[in-house]
mmCIF file of C-alpha atoms in Angstrom:
data_model
loop_
_atom_site.group_PDB
_atom_site.id
_atom_site.type_symbol
_atom_site.label_atom_id
_atom_site.label_comp_id
_atom_site.label_asym_id
_atom_site.label_seq_id
_atom_site.Cartn_x
_atom_site.Cartn_y
_atom_site.Cartn_z
ATOM 1 C CA MET P 1 0.662 -0.005 0.498
ATOM 2 C CA THR P 2 1.625 3.224 -0.729
ATOM 3 C CA ASN P 3 0.013 5.345 2.716
ATOM 4 C CA THR P 4 -0.237 3.721 5.973
ATOM 5 C CA ALA P 5 -2.956 4.853 7.617
ATOM 6 C CA THR P 6 -2.189 5.788 11.449
ATOM 7 C CA ALA P 7 -5.806 5.262 12.537
ATOM 8 C CA ALA P 8 -8.670 3.098 11.044
ATOM 9 C CA ILE P 9 -10.976 0.077 11.910
ATOM 10 C CA VAL P 10 -9.360 -1.876 9.757
ATOM 11 C CA SER P 11 -5.509 -1.956 8.887
ATOM 12 C CA PRO P 12 -4.610 -3.317 4.811
ATOM 13 C CA GLN P 13 -2.788 -6.350 6.437
ATOM 14 C CA ASP P 14 -5.536 -7.289 8.616
ATOM 15 C CA PHE P 15 -7.898 -6.679 5.459
ATOM 16 C CA LEU P 16 -6.544 -9.135 3.713
ATOM 17 C CA ALA P 17 -5.791 -11.943 6.402
ATOM 18 C CA HIS P 18 -10.093 -11.076 6.082
ATOM 19 C CA TRP P 19 -10.835 -11.800 2.932
ATOM 20 C CA GLN P 20 -8.615 -15.389 2.492
ATOM 21 C CA GLY P 21 -10.633 -16.611 5.376
ATOM 22 C CA HIS P 22 -13.420 -16.201 4.071
ATOM 23 C CA ARG P 23 -11.623 -17.517 0.926
ATOM 24 C CA ALA P 24 -10.591 -20.342 3.050
ATOM 25 C CA LEU P 25 -13.795 -21.240 4.744
ATOM 26 C CA THR P 26 -15.776 -21.295 1.058
ATOM 27 C CA ARG P 27 -12.860 -23.609 -0.472
ATOM 28 C CA ARG P 28 -13.754 -25.869 2.671
ATOM 29 C CA VAL P 29 -17.684 -25.958 1.470
ATOM 30 C CA ILE P 30 -17.027 -26.562 -2.128
ATOM 31 C CA GLU P 31 -15.100 -29.222 -1.120
ATOM 32 C CA ALA P 32 -18.000 -30.457 1.299
ATOM 33 C CA PHE P 33 -20.210 -31.404 -1.432
ATOM 34 C CA ALA P 34 -20.045 -34.575 -3.502
ATOM 35 C CA GLU P 35 -18.945 -34.092 -7.101
ATOM 36 C CA ASP P 36 -21.928 -34.556 -8.469
ATOM 37 C CA GLN P 37 -23.943 -32.128 -6.250
ATOM 38 C CA LEU P 38 -22.136 -29.686 -5.702
ATOM 39 C CA PHE P 39 -23.249 -29.160 -9.955
ATOM 40 C CA THR P 40 -26.879 -30.229 -9.797
ATOM 41 C CA PHE P 41 -28.314 -29.706 -6.281
ATOM 42 C CA ALA P 42 -30.672 -26.772 -5.732
ATOM 43 C CA ALA P 43 -31.783 -27.120 -1.757
ATOM 44 C CA ALA P 44 -35.141 -24.426 -3.739
ATOM 45 C CA PRO P 45 -35.049 -24.438 -7.482
ATOM 46 C CA PRO P 46 -34.920 -21.672 -8.758
ATOM 47 C CA MET P 47 -32.075 -21.786 -6.878
ATOM 48 C CA ARG P 48 -28.388 -22.666 -8.764
ATOM 49 C CA PRO P 49 -26.272 -25.728 -7.583
ATOM 50 C CA PHE P 50 -23.437 -24.488 -5.288
ATOM 51 C CA GLY P 51 -20.817 -25.002 -7.533
ATOM 52 C CA GLU P 52 -22.689 -22.514 -9.954
ATOM 53 C CA MET P 53 -22.188 -19.576 -7.549
ATOM 54 C CA ALA P 54 -18.577 -20.366 -6.340
ATOM 55 C CA TRP P 55 -17.792 -19.990 -9.769
ATOM 56 C CA GLU P 56 -20.003 -16.526 -10.540
ATOM 57 C CA ILE P 57 -17.908 -15.960 -6.507
ATOM 58 C CA HIS P 58 -14.366 -17.012 -8.517
ATOM 59 C CA GLN P 59 -15.291 -14.609 -11.378
ATOM 60 C CA VAL P 60 -16.369 -11.272 -9.448
ATOM 61 C CA SER P 61 -13.055 -11.815 -6.608
ATOM 62 C CA GLU P 62 -10.656 -11.500 -9.922
ATOM 63 C CA LEU P 63 -12.068 -8.850 -11.238
ATOM 64 C CA THR P 64 -12.365 -6.401 -8.178
ATOM 65 C CA LEU P 65 -8.734 -7.502 -7.211
ATOM 66 C CA ASN P 66 -7.693 -6.622 -10.964
ATOM 67 C CA GLY P 67 -9.927 -3.364 -10.764
ATOM 68 C CA LEU P 68 -8.383 -2.336 -8.162
ATOM 69 C CA LEU P 69 -4.978 -2.606 -9.170
ATOM 70 C CA THR P 70 -5.765 -1.368 -12.795
ATOM 71 C CA GLY P 71 -8.665 0.677 -12.849
ATOM 72 C CA GLU P 72 -10.506 -1.352 -14.555
ATOM 73 C CA TRP P 73 -13.859 -3.122 -14.178
ATOM 74 C CA PRO P 74 -14.388 -5.040 -17.819
ATOM 75 C CA GLU P 75 -17.400 -7.540 -17.411
ATOM 76 C CA PRO P 76 -15.910 -10.828 -16.852
ATOM 77 C CA ASP P 77 -17.029 -13.925 -18.969
ATOM 78 C CA TRP P 78 -19.186 -16.099 -17.674
ATOM 79 C CA ARG P 79 -19.042 -18.460 -19.802
ATOM 80 C CA GLU P 80 -15.209 -18.913 -18.562
ATOM 81 C CA GLY P 81 -16.127 -19.808 -14.887
ATOM 82 C CA VAL P 82 -19.447 -23.155 -15.983
ATOM 83 C CA ALA P 83 -17.062 -25.743 -15.891
ATOM 84 C CA HIS P 84 -18.782 -28.402 -13.424
ATOM 85 C CA ASP P 85 -15.121 -29.570 -12.306
ATOM 86 C CA ARG P 86 -14.615 -29.498 -8.880
ATOM 87 C CA ALA P 87 -10.627 -30.048 -9.320
ATOM 88 C CA GLU P 88 -11.312 -26.370 -12.696
ATOM 89 C CA LEU P 89 -12.721 -24.556 -9.983
ATOM 90 C CA LEU P 90 -10.353 -25.335 -6.864
ATOM 91 C CA LYS P 91 -7.064 -25.694 -9.579
ATOM 92 C CA ALA P 92 -8.657 -20.827 -10.410
ATOM 93 C CA TRP P 93 -9.697 -20.556 -6.654
ATOM 94 C CA ASP P 94 -6.212 -21.602 -5.359
ATOM 95 C CA ALA P 95 -3.878 -19.377 -7.965
ATOM 96 C CA LEU P 96 -6.263 -16.171 -7.506
ATOM 97 C CA SER P 97 -5.806 -16.440 -3.633
ATOM 98 C CA ARG P 98 -1.878 -16.518 -4.919
ATOM 99 C CA ARG P 99 -2.086 -13.430 -6.222
ATOM 100 C CA LEU P 100 -4.473 -11.588 -3.824
ATOM 101 C CA GLU P 101 -1.619 -12.593 -1.556
ATOM 102 C CA ARG P 102 0.462 -11.303 -3.304
ATOM 103 C CA GLU P 103 -0.619 -8.663 -4.903
ATOM 104 C CA PHE P 104 -3.591 -6.617 -2.695
ATOM 105 C CA PRO P 105 -0.461 -5.198 -0.843
ATOM 106 C CA ARG P 106 0.419 -3.245 -3.869
ATOM 107 C CA VAL P 107 -3.139 -1.676 -4.306
ATOM 108 C CA ASP P 108 -2.558 2.176 -3.757
ATOM 109 C CA LEU P 109 -4.728 2.974 -0.752
ATOM 110 C CA ALA P 110 -6.271 5.896 -2.423
ATOM 111 C CA PHE P 111 -8.335 3.637 -4.664
ATOM 112 C CA PHE P 112 -10.765 2.092 -2.045
ATOM 113 C CA PRO P 113 -12.589 6.035 -1.763
ATOM 114 C CA GLN P 114 -12.561 7.059 -5.222
ATOM 115 C CA THR P 115 -15.406 5.970 -7.239
ATOM 116 C CA HIS P 116 -14.942 3.258 -9.896
ATOM 117 C CA THR P 117 -17.802 1.852 -12.478
ATOM 118 C CA LEU P 118 -18.408 -1.307 -12.701
ATOM 119 C CA PRO P 119 -20.643 -3.377 -15.447
ATOM 120 C CA TRP P 120 -22.880 -3.115 -12.480
ATOM 121 C CA GLY P 121 -22.748 0.687 -11.625
ATOM 122 C CA GLU P 122 -20.315 3.467 -10.053
ATOM 123 C CA MET P 123 -19.441 2.823 -6.874
ATOM 124 C CA THR P 124 -15.950 3.183 -4.435
ATOM 125 C CA GLY P 125 -13.110 0.824 -4.279
ATOM 126 C CA TRP P 126 -14.154 -0.163 -0.669
ATOM 127 C CA ALA P 127 -18.402 -0.738 -1.502
ATOM 128 C CA ALA P 128 -16.915 -2.805 -4.610
ATOM 129 C CA THR P 129 -14.434 -4.595 -2.534
ATOM 130 C CA ILE P 130 -16.674 -5.340 0.432
ATOM 131 C CA TYR P 131 -20.043 -6.143 -1.253
ATOM 132 C CA THR P 132 -17.643 -9.137 -3.078
ATOM 133 C CA ILE P 133 -17.250 -10.463 0.210
ATOM 134 C CA ASP P 134 -20.990 -9.721 1.118
ATOM 135 C CA ASN P 135 -21.858 -11.923 -2.213
ATOM 136 C CA GLU P 136 -19.194 -14.609 -1.297
ATOM 137 C CA ILE P 137 -20.279 -14.553 2.425
ATOM 138 C CA HIS P 138 -24.654 -14.767 1.187
ATOM 139 C CA HIS P 139 -23.729 -17.314 -1.233
ATOM 140 C CA ARG P 140 -21.545 -19.295 0.868
ATOM 141 C CA GLY P 141 -24.403 -18.761 3.451
ATOM 142 C CA GLN P 142 -26.890 -21.134 0.744
ATOM 143 C CA GLY P 143 -24.559 -23.502 0.813
ATOM 144 C CA TYR P 144 -24.982 -24.218 4.196
ATOM 145 C CA VAL P 145 -28.835 -24.914 3.161
ATOM 146 C CA TYR P 146 -27.832 -27.028 0.667
ATOM 147 C CA LEU P 147 -25.581 -29.306 2.818
ATOM 148 C CA ARG P 148 -27.370 -29.701 5.339
ATOM 149 C CA ALA P 149 -30.802 -30.832 2.736
ATOM 150 C CA LEU P 150 -27.801 -33.320 1.931
ATOM 151 C CA GLY P 151 -28.188 -34.279 5.473
ATOM 152 C CA THR P 152 -23.931 -33.062 5.759
ATOM 153 C CA GLU P 153 -22.386 -31.281 8.916
ATOM 154 C CA PRO P 154 -21.033 -28.324 6.456
ATOM 155 C CA PRO P 155 -17.583 -26.806 8.322
ATOM 156 C CA ALA P 156 -17.992 -24.271 11.092
ATOM 157 C CA PHE P 157 -18.595 -21.318 10.055
ATOM 158 C CA TYR P 158 -16.491 -19.268 12.727
ATOM 159 C CA GLU P 159 -13.120 -20.780 11.400
ATOM 160 C CA ARG P 160 -11.174 -19.475 8.519
ATOM 161 C CA MET J 1 -14.553 8.575 16.803
ATOM 162 C CA THR J 2 -12.112 10.193 18.664
ATOM 163 C CA ASN J 3 -9.067 10.118 15.258
ATOM 164 C CA THR J 4 -9.909 10.159 11.215
ATOM 165 C CA ALA J 5 -8.203 8.687 9.020
ATOM 166 C CA THR J 6 -6.502 10.334 6.345
ATOM 167 C CA ALA J 7 -6.378 7.117 4.029
ATOM 168 C CA ALA J 8 -7.519 3.841 5.160
ATOM 169 C CA ILE J 9 -9.328 0.966 3.593
ATOM 170 C CA VAL J 10 -13.360 2.717 5.186
ATOM 171 C CA SER J 11 -13.766 5.589 7.644
ATOM 172 C CA PRO J 12 -15.757 4.877 10.507
ATOM 173 C CA GLN J 13 -18.928 7.158 7.853
ATOM 174 C CA ASP J 14 -18.967 4.783 5.273
ATOM 175 C CA PHE J 15 -18.497 1.590 8.132
ATOM 176 C CA LEU J 16 -21.112 2.831 9.359
ATOM 177 C CA ALA J 17 -24.039 3.272 6.018
ATOM 178 C CA HIS J 18 -22.352 -0.304 5.645
ATOM 179 C CA TRP J 19 -22.939 -2.061 8.912
ATOM 180 C CA GLN J 20 -26.802 -0.143 8.837
ATOM 181 C CA GLY J 21 -27.731 -1.354 4.838
ATOM 182 C CA HIS J 22 -27.393 -4.604 6.192
ATOM 183 C CA ARG J 23 -29.602 -4.136 8.836
ATOM 184 C CA ALA J 24 -31.650 -2.596 6.509
ATOM 185 C CA LEU J 25 -31.804 -5.515 4.236
ATOM 186 C CA THR J 26 -32.478 -8.127 6.615
ATOM 187 C CA ARG J 27 -35.106 -6.036 7.936
ATOM 188 C CA ARG J 28 -36.521 -6.304 4.810
ATOM 189 C CA VAL J 29 -36.075 -10.039 4.736
ATOM 190 C CA ILE J 30 -37.532 -10.254 8.186
ATOM 191 C CA GLU J 31 -40.573 -8.745 6.980
ATOM 192 C CA ALA J 32 -41.302 -11.445 3.974
ATOM 193 C CA PHE J 33 -41.980 -13.972 5.807
ATOM 194 C CA ALA J 34 -44.965 -14.777 6.692
ATOM 195 C CA GLU J 35 -45.444 -14.251 10.620
ATOM 196 C CA ASP J 36 -45.995 -18.069 11.615
ATOM 197 C CA GLN J 37 -43.644 -19.153 8.894
ATOM 198 C CA LEU J 38 -40.993 -17.171 10.397
ATOM 199 C CA PHE J 39 -41.297 -19.195 13.868
ATOM 200 C CA THR J 40 -41.429 -22.181 12.296
ATOM 201 C CA PHE J 41 -40.435 -22.585 9.193
ATOM 202 C CA ALA J 42 -36.845 -24.407 8.462
ATOM 203 C CA ALA J 43 -36.125 -25.403 4.457
ATOM 204 C CA ALA J 44 -33.860 -27.878 6.117
ATOM 205 C CA PRO J 45 -33.529 -29.292 10.010
ATOM 206 C CA PRO J 46 -32.316 -29.461 12.388
ATOM 207 C CA MET J 47 -31.975 -25.164 11.616
ATOM 208 C CA ARG J 48 -33.427 -22.594 13.307
ATOM 209 C CA PRO J 49 -36.818 -20.768 11.753
ATOM 210 C CA PHE J 50 -35.579 -17.331 10.243
ATOM 211 C CA GLY J 51 -36.911 -15.701 13.194
ATOM 212 C CA GLU J 52 -34.662 -17.631 15.847
ATOM 213 C CA MET J 53 -31.671 -16.609 13.730
ATOM 214 C CA ALA J 54 -32.886 -12.712 13.484
ATOM 215 C CA TRP J 55 -32.963 -12.316 17.216
ATOM 216 C CA GLU J 56 -29.900 -14.288 17.717
ATOM 217 C CA ILE J 57 -27.918 -11.433 15.327
ATOM 218 C CA HIS J 58 -29.952 -8.956 17.377
ATOM 219 C CA GLN J 59 -28.221 -9.492 20.244
ATOM 220 C CA VAL J 60 -24.902 -10.425 18.689
ATOM 221 C CA SER J 61 -24.892 -6.835 17.790
ATOM 222 C CA GLU J 62 -26.322 -5.025 21.033
ATOM 223 C CA LEU J 63 -23.242 -6.745 22.594
ATOM 224 C CA THR J 64 -20.637 -4.719 19.815
ATOM 225 C CA LEU J 65 -21.506 -1.968 20.507
ATOM 226 C CA ASN J 66 -21.866 -2.138 23.158
ATOM 227 C CA GLY J 67 -19.031 -3.538 23.918
ATOM 228 C CA LEU J 68 -16.943 -1.255 21.401
ATOM 229 C CA LEU J 69 -18.522 2.419 23.791
ATOM 230 C CA THR J 70 -17.768 0.608 27.048
ATOM 231 C CA GLY J 71 -15.367 -2.564 26.566
ATOM 232 C CA GLU J 72 -17.353 -5.071 28.500
ATOM 233 C CA TRP J 73 -18.585 -7.713 26.936
ATOM 234 C CA PRO J 74 -20.479 -9.322 28.491
ATOM 235 C CA GLU J 75 -23.049 -12.497 27.029
ATOM 236 C CA PRO J 76 -26.256 -12.114 26.166
ATOM 237 C CA ASP J 77 -28.925 -13.775 28.233
ATOM 238 C CA TRP J 78 -30.225 -14.869 25.434
ATOM 239 C CA ARG J 79 -34.157 -15.554 27.098
ATOM 240 C CA GLU J 80 -33.918 -12.253 25.545
ATOM 241 C CA GLY J 81 -34.126 -12.859 21.883
ATOM 242 C CA VAL J 82 -37.460 -15.467 21.882
ATOM 243 C CA ALA J 83 -40.275 -14.509 21.462
ATOM 244 C CA HIS J 84 -41.825 -15.664 18.579
ATOM 245 C CA ASP J 85 -43.815 -11.468 17.590
ATOM 246 C CA ARG J 86 -42.368 -9.958 14.460
ATOM 247 C CA ALA J 87 -43.940 -6.873 15.996
ATOM 248 C CA GLU J 88 -41.472 -6.986 18.961
ATOM 249 C CA LEU J 89 -38.429 -8.438 17.088
ATOM 250 C CA LEU J 90 -38.999 -5.067 14.607
ATOM 251 C CA LYS J 91 -39.352 -2.727 17.377
ATOM 252 C CA ALA J 92 -36.034 -3.971 19.244
ATOM 253 C CA TRP J 93 -33.923 -4.163 16.102
ATOM 254 C CA ASP J 94 -35.188 -0.888 15.063
ATOM 255 C CA ALA J 95 -34.550 0.941 18.711
ATOM 256 C CA LEU J 96 -30.575 -0.789 17.923
ATOM 257 C CA SER J 97 -30.567 0.888 14.481
ATOM 258 C CA ARG J 98 -31.350 4.381 16.011
ATOM 259 C CA ARG J 99 -28.404 3.392 19.166
ATOM 260 C CA LEU J 100 -26.002 2.579 16.078
ATOM 261 C CA GLU J 101 -26.234 5.892 13.702
ATOM 262 C CA ARG J 102 -26.409 7.702 17.065
ATOM 263 C CA GLU J 103 -23.416 5.885 19.272
ATOM 264 C CA PHE J 104 -20.843 4.811 16.642
ATOM 265 C CA PRO J 105 -20.064 8.258 15.717
ATOM 266 C CA ARG J 106 -18.039 8.005 19.381
ATOM 267 C CA VAL J 107 -16.081 4.589 19.770
ATOM 268 C CA ASP J 108 -12.815 5.413 20.236
ATOM 269 C CA LEU J 109 -10.791 4.463 16.846
ATOM 270 C CA ALA J 110 -8.362 2.887 19.220
ATOM 271 C CA PHE J 111 -10.516 0.027 20.105
ATOM 272 C CA PHE J 112 -10.392 -1.848 16.907
ATOM 273 C CA PRO J 113 -7.223 -2.489 16.565
ATOM 274 C CA GLN J 114 -7.227 -3.327 20.544
ATOM 275 C CA THR J 115 -7.547 -6.815 21.558
ATOM 276 C CA HIS J 116 -10.715 -7.657 23.375
ATOM 277 C CA THR J 117 -11.888 -10.349 25.516
ATOM 278 C CA LEU J 118 -15.643 -11.987 24.400
ATOM 279 C CA PRO J 119 -17.868 -14.616 25.319
ATOM 280 C CA TRP J 120 -17.127 -16.312 22.595
ATOM 281 C CA GLY J 121 -12.599 -15.705 23.387
ATOM 282 C CA GLU J 122 -10.395 -12.747 22.707
ATOM 283 C CA MET J 123 -10.012 -10.987 18.943
ATOM 284 C CA THR J 124 -9.722 -7.428 18.369
ATOM 285 C CA GLY J 125 -12.509 -4.921 17.663
ATOM 286 C CA TRP J 126 -12.449 -4.952 14.053
ATOM 287 C CA ALA J 127 -12.533 -8.555 13.811
ATOM 288 C CA ALA J 128 -15.332 -8.842 16.499
ATOM 289 C CA THR J 129 -17.256 -5.937 14.388
ATOM 290 C CA ILE J 130 -17.188 -7.837 10.938
ATOM 291 C CA TYR J 131 -17.542 -10.608 12.842
ATOM 292 C CA THR J 132 -20.972 -9.719 14.207
ATOM 293 C CA ILE J 133 -21.829 -8.460 10.343
ATOM 294 C CA ASP J 134 -21.328 -11.297 8.238
ATOM 295 C CA ASN J 135 -22.917 -12.777 10.570
ATOM 296 C CA GLU J 136 -25.902 -11.298 10.119
ATOM 297 C CA ILE J 137 -25.071 -11.654 6.065
ATOM 298 C CA HIS J 138 -24.240 -15.666 6.593
ATOM 299 C CA HIS J 139 -27.537 -16.483 8.186
ATOM 300 C CA ARG J 140 -29.044 -13.847 6.259
ATOM 301 C CA GLY J 141 -28.393 -16.122 3.289
ATOM 302 C CA GLN J 142 -29.665 -18.833 4.486
ATOM 303 C CA GLY J 143 -33.259 -16.803 4.736
ATOM 304 C CA TYR J 144 -33.048 -16.375 0.744
ATOM 305 C CA VAL J 145 -33.446 -19.977 0.644
ATOM 306 C CA TYR J 146 -35.904 -20.350 3.345
ATOM 307 C CA LEU J 147 -37.893 -17.678 1.608
ATOM 308 C CA ARG J 148 -37.325 -19.674 -1.993
ATOM 309 C CA ALA J 149 -38.491 -22.956 -0.486
ATOM 310 C CA LEU J 150 -41.798 -21.464 -0.367
ATOM 311 C CA GLY J 151 -42.305 -19.552 -3.030
ATOM 312 C CA THR J 152 -41.505 -16.394 -1.774
ATOM 313 C CA GLU J 153 -39.420 -14.018 -3.883
ATOM 314 C CA PRO J 154 -36.380 -12.560 -1.865
ATOM 315 C CA PRO J 155 -35.857 -8.688 -1.269
ATOM 316 C CA ALA J 156 -32.833 -7.822 -4.103
ATOM 317 C CA PHE J 157 -29.416 -8.367 -2.193
ATOM 318 C CA TYR J 158 -28.201 -5.986 -4.071
ATOM 319 C CA GLU J 159 -30.057 -3.056 -1.982
ATOM 320 C CA ARG J 160 -29.049 -1.594 1.228
#
């Protein structure tokens, strides 16, 4: 980061740890499904299977990291996130977690209060980033219901 | 707040707006249920009905605001959050939203990086606060599945 805040609600380091903690938990939820159910089961149609939500989370997270680094926020090609293949999903997931760890510290802090143009509207870098994480938590919470409906104990929410 | 950060991921004002936006959305989810189903229906037993989750969110949010203001984090009396009465739940919800709006700006920014002793362990003020919001998003996401299972369109996630 180019600036260090002396008094703030959250430091860049703690915010990165927060994001990565959620990514690690979501990864465990992806793994908790039987593979055939990950991409086919929905507890309440017309909701999507959790595997499709996970691909969306991946693509939005990638968009957000790229946007914070470059100021460019192009709409993802959603067709790149459709494989019904857990290994492929986890490979993309882990590669992005490694990029996030390496590249998030390079984000200019000034990007967070600035307004950016995303595919879904204008918002600050903070709003874009926290929305990305919130969307992950929201859909993962839905995945918990799917797992319960399948008789599977989900990973502990409080572990990151 | 006693200090103002010049460069930070999120300002106290924007963080408060973030929290209140989630509270407003959760309130709409509480209202979207038929009242008898709010406190009885679960899409995947042994999960709790959404009304019980909402009371938990209320009590944890109250604990967090009190803790940030006073440094005291006593375990809530969970028996105070059991009424199967939506009007009572919403009354408590709205009163807390008003308190949050008035009192959160008085929180000492130094409280966020400091470690506090909560009923469920030691954590920083930041971790305690964001966990409170994350827990709300997590359970509300589950409420979305309940509503879908009941054939009800949930409120838009992106509206706050």
